[in-house]
mmCIF file of C-alpha atoms in Angstrom:
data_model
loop_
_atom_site.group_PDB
_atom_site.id
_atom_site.type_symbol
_atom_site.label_atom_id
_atom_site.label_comp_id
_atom_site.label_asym_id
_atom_site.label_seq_id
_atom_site.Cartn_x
_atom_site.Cartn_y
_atom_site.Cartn_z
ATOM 1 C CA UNK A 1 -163.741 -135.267 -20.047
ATOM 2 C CA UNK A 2 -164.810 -138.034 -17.496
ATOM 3 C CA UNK A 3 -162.303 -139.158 -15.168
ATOM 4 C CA UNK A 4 -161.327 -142.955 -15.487
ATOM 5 C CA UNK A 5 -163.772 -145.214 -12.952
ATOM 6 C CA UNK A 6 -160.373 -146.400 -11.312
ATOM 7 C CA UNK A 7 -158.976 -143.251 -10.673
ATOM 8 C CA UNK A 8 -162.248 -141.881 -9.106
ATOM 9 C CA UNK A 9 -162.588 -144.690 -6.779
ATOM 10 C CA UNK A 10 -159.051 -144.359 -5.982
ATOM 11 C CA UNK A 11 -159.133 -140.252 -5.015
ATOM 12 C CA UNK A 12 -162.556 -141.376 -3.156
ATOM 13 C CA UNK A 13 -160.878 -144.111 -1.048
ATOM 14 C CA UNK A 14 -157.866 -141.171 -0.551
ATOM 15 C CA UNK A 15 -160.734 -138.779 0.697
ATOM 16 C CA UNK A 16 -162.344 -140.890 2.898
ATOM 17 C CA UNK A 17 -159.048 -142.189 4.761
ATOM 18 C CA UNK A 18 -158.493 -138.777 5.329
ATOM 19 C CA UNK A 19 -161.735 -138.144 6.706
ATOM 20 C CA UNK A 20 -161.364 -141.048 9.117
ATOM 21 C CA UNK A 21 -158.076 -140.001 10.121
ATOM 22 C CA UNK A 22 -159.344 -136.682 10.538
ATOM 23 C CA UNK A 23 -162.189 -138.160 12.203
ATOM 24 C CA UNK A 24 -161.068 -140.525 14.397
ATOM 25 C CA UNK A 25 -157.692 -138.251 16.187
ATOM 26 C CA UNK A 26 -160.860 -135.683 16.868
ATOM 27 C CA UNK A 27 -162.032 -138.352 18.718
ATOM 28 C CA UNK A 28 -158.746 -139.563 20.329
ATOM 29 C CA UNK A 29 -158.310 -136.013 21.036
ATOM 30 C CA UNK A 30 -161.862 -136.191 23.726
ATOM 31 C CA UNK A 31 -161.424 -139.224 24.530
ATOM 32 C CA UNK A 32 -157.453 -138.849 26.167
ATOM 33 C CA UNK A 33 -158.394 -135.220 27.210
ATOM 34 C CA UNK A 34 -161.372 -137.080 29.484
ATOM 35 C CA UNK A 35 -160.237 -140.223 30.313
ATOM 36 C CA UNK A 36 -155.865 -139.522 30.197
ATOM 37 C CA UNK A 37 -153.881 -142.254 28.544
ATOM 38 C CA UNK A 38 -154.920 -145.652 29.657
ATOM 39 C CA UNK A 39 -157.885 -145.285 27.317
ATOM 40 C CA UNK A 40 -158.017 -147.938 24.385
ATOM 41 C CA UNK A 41 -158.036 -147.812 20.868
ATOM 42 C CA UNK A 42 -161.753 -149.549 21.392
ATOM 43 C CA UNK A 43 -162.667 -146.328 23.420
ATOM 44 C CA UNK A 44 -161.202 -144.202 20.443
ATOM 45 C CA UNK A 45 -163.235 -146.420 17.963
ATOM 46 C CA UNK A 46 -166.406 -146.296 19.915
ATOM 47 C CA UNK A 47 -166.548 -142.703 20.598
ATOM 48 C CA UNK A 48 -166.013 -142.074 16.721
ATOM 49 C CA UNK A 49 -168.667 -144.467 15.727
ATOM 50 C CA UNK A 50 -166.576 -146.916 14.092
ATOM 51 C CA UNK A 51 -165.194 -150.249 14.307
ATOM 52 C CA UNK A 52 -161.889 -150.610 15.785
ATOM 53 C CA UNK A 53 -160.563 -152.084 12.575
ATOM 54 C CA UNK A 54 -160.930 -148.909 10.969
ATOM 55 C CA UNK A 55 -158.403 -147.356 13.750
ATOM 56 C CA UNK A 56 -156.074 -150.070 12.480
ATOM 57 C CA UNK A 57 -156.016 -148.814 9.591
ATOM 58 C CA UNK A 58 -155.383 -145.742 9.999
ATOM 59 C CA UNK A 59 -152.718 -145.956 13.099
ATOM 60 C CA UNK A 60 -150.126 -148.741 13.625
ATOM 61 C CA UNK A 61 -150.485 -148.626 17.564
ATOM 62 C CA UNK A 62 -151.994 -146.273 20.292
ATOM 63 C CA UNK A 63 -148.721 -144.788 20.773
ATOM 64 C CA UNK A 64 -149.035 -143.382 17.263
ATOM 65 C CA UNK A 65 -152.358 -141.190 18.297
ATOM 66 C CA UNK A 66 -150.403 -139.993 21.041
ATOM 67 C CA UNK A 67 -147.393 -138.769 19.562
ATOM 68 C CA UNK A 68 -149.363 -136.769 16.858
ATOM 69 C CA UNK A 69 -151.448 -135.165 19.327
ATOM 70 C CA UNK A 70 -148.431 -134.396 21.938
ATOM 71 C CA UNK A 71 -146.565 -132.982 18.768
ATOM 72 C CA UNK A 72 -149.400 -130.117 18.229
ATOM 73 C CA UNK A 73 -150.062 -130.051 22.084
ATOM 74 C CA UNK A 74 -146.149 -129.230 22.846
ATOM 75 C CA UNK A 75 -146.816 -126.779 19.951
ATOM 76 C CA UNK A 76 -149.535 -124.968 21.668
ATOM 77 C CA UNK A 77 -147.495 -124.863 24.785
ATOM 78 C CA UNK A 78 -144.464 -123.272 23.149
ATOM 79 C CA UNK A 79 -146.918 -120.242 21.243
ATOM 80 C CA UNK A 80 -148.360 -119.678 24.984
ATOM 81 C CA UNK A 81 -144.974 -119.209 26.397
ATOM 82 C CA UNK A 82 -144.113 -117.119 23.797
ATOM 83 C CA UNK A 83 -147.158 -114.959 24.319
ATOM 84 C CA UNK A 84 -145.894 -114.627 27.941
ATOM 85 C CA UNK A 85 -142.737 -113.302 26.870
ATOM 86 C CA UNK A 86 -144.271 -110.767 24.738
ATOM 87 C CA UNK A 87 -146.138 -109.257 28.207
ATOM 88 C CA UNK A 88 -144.051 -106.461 29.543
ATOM 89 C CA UNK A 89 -144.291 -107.237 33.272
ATOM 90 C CA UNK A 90 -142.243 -109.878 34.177
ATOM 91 C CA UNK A 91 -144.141 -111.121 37.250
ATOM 92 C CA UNK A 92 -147.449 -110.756 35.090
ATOM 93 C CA UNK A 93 -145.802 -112.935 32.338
ATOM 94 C CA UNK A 94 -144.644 -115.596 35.260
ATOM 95 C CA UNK A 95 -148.273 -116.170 36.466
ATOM 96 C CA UNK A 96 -149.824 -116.241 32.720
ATOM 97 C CA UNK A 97 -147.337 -119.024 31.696
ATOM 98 C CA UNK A 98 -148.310 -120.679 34.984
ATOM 99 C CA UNK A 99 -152.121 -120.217 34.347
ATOM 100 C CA UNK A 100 -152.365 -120.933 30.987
ATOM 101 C CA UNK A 101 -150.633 -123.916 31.115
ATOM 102 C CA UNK A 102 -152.231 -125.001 34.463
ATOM 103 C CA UNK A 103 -155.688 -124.989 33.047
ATOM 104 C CA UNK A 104 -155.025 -126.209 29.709
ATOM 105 C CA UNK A 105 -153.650 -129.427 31.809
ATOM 106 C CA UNK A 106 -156.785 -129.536 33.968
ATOM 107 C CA UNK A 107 -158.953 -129.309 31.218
ATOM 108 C CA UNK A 108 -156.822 -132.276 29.552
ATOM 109 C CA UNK A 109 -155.929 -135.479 31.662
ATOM 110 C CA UNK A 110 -153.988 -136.878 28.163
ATOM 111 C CA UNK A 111 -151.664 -133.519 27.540
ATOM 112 C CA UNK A 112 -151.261 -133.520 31.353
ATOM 113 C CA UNK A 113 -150.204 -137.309 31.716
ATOM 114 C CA UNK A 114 -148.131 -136.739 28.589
ATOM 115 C CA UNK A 115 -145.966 -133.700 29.878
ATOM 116 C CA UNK A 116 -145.469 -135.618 33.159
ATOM 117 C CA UNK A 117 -144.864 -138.739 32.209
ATOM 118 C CA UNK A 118 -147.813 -141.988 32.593
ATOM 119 C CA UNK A 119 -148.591 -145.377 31.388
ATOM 120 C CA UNK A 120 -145.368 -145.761 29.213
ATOM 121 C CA UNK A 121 -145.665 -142.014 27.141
ATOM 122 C CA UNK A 122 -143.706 -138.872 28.270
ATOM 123 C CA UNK A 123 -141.562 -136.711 26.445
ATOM 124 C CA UNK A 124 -138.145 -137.464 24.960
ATOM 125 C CA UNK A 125 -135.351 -135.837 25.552
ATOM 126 C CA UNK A 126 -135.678 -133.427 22.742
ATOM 127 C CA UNK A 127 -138.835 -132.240 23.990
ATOM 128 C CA UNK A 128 -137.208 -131.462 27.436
ATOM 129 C CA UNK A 129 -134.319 -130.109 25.637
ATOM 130 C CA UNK A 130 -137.065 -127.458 24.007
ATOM 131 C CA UNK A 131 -139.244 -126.794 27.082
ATOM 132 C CA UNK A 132 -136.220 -125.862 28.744
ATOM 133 C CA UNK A 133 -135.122 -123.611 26.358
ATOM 134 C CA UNK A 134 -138.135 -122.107 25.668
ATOM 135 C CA UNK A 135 -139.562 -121.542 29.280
ATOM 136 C CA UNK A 136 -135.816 -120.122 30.764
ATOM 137 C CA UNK A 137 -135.969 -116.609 29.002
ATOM 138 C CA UNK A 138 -139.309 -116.201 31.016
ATOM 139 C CA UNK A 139 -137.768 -117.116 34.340
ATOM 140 C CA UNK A 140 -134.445 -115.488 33.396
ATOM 141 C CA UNK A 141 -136.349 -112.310 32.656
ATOM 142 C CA UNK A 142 -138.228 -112.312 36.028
ATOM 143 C CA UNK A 143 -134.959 -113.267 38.246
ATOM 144 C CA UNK A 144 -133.091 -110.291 36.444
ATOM 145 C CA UNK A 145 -135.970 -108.261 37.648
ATOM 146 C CA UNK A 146 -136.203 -109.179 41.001
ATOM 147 C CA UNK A 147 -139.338 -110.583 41.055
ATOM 148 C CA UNK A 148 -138.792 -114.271 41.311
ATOM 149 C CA UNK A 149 -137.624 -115.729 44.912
ATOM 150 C CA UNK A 150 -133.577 -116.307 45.315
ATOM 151 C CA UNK A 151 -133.152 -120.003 43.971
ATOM 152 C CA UNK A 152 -136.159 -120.205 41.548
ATOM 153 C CA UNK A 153 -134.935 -121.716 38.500
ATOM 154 C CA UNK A 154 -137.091 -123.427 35.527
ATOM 155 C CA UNK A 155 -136.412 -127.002 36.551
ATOM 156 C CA UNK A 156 -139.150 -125.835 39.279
ATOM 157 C CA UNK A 157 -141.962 -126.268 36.666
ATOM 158 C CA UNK A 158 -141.627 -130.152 35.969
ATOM 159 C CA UNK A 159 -142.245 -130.188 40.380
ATOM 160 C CA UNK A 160 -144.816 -128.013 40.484
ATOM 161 C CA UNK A 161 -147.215 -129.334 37.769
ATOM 162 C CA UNK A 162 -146.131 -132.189 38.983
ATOM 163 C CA UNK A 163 -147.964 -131.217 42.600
ATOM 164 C CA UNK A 164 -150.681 -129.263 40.607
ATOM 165 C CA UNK A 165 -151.051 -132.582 38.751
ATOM 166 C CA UNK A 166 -152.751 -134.462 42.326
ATOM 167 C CA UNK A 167 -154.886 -131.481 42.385
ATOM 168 C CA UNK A 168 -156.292 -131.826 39.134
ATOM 169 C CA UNK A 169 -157.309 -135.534 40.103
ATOM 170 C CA UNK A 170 -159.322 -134.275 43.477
ATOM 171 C CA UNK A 171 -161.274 -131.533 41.240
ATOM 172 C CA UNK A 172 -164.319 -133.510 40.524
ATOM 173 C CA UNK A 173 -166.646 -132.001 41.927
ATOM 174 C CA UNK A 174 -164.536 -128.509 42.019
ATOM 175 C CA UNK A 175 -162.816 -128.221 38.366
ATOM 176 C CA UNK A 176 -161.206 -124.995 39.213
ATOM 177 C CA UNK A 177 -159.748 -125.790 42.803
ATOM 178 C CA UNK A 178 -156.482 -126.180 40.884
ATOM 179 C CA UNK A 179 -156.467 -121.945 40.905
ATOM 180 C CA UNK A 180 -156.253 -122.271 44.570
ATOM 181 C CA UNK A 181 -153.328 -124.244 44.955
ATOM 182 C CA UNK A 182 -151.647 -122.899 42.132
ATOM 183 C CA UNK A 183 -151.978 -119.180 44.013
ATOM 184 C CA UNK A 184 -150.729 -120.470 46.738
ATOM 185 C CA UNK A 185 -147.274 -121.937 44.655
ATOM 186 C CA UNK A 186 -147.111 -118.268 43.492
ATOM 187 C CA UNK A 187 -147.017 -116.980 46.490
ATOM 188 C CA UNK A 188 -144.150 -118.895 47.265
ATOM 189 C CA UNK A 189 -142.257 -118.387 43.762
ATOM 190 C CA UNK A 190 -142.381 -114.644 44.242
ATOM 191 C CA UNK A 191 -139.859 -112.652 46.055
ATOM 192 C CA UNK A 192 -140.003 -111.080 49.096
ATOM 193 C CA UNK A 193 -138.657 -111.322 52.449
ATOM 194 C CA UNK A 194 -138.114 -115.462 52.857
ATOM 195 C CA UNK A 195 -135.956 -117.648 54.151
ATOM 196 C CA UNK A 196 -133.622 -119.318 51.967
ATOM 197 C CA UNK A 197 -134.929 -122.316 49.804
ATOM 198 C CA UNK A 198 -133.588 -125.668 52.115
ATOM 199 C CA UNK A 199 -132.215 -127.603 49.057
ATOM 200 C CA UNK A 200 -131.893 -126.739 45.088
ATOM 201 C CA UNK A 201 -133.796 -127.144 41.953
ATOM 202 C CA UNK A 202 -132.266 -129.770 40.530
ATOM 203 C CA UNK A 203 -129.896 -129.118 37.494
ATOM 204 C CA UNK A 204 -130.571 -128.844 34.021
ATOM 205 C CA UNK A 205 -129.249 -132.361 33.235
ATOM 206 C CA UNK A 206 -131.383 -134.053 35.926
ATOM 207 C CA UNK A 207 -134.437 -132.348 35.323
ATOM 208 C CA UNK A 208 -133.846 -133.754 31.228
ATOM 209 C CA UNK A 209 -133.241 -137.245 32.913
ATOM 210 C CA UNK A 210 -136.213 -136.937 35.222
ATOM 211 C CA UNK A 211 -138.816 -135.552 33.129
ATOM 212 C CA UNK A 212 -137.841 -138.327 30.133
ATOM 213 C CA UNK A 213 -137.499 -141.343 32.919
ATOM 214 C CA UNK A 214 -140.793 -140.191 34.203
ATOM 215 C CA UNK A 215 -143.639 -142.978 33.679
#
């Protein structure tokens, strides 16, 4: 039996929005991960190879894009901590976490801005709720071990990527000199026979309130 002309135009006009959604956060997606947040919805719309009306239509604001995409970025984030925790060594674990994350953030000036904070976007305060509750069984597991240096507590990673973060930004013409720096925080993370730390991490709560007032 033929289907009705209105309902075929209506399940092709379904199909192709989803297509162009589909289409156009692919494109989003390459276009933050190379040019970080202050790229336009223009810029999304031009590297798709469509008008920017059609991003209208399918998102409300730029915002929208970038809450999707930090949704299934933060998701990534969480499965490669989790693979961390499933690595026996806990110093081993410590520097995969901090690798893994490192380059995925070098690689991708959008997820990067978005974790720290840029232009208006950064993570709420359920996100920091999650990161922190995610990421302290790794640094928990590695203190009870005696492998992390006296003082290390999570709150260090919002810092550290933070410092990793200016490195990224000088890697033109070097894309991996982050791996440098980042062996050199190491270093300094592990323990070993060091002076004690001259001030502390800050708190849970003020780590929340810094990495969510971060802009």
């Amino acid at each position: 039996m033929l289907m009705p002309i209105d309902e075929h135009l209506a399940r092709t006009k379904r199909r192709d929005a989803a297509l162009n959604s589909e289409r156009l956060m692919q494109a989003a997606r390459e276009v933050f991960a190379r040019q970080g947040l202050s790229a336009t919805l223009e810029d999304i719309a031009q590297h798709a190879g469509v008008g920017v009306g059609t991003v209208y239509r399918n998102f409300a604001s730029k915002r929208e894009i970038i809450e999707t995409l930090y949704d299934a970025a933060l998701d990534s984030v969480l499965a490669d901590v989790q693979t961390a925790l499933e690595i026996q060594d806990p110093w081993v674990a410590i520097v995969t976490f901090f690798e893994v994350t490192a380059s995925n953030q070098a690689q991708d000036r959008g997820l990067c801005e978005t974790f720290l904070g840029h232009d208006g976007f950064g993570p709420d305060e359920r996100i920091a709720e999650e990161l922190v509750a995610v990421v302290s069984p790794l640094f928990d597991r590695a203190s009870e071990a005696g492998v992390l240096r006296e003082g290390v507590t999570v709150t260090d990673i919002g810092p550290i990527f933070a410092m990793l973060d200016g490195v990224y930004r000088m890697s033109d013409a070097r894309p991996d000199l982050w791996r440098r720096y980042l062996a050199l925080i190491l270093d300094g993370l592990r323990a070993g026979d060091r002076p004690a730390l001259p001030v502390p991490a800050l708190d849970v709560a003020a780590f929340k309130t810094a990495l969510t007032a971060a802009d």
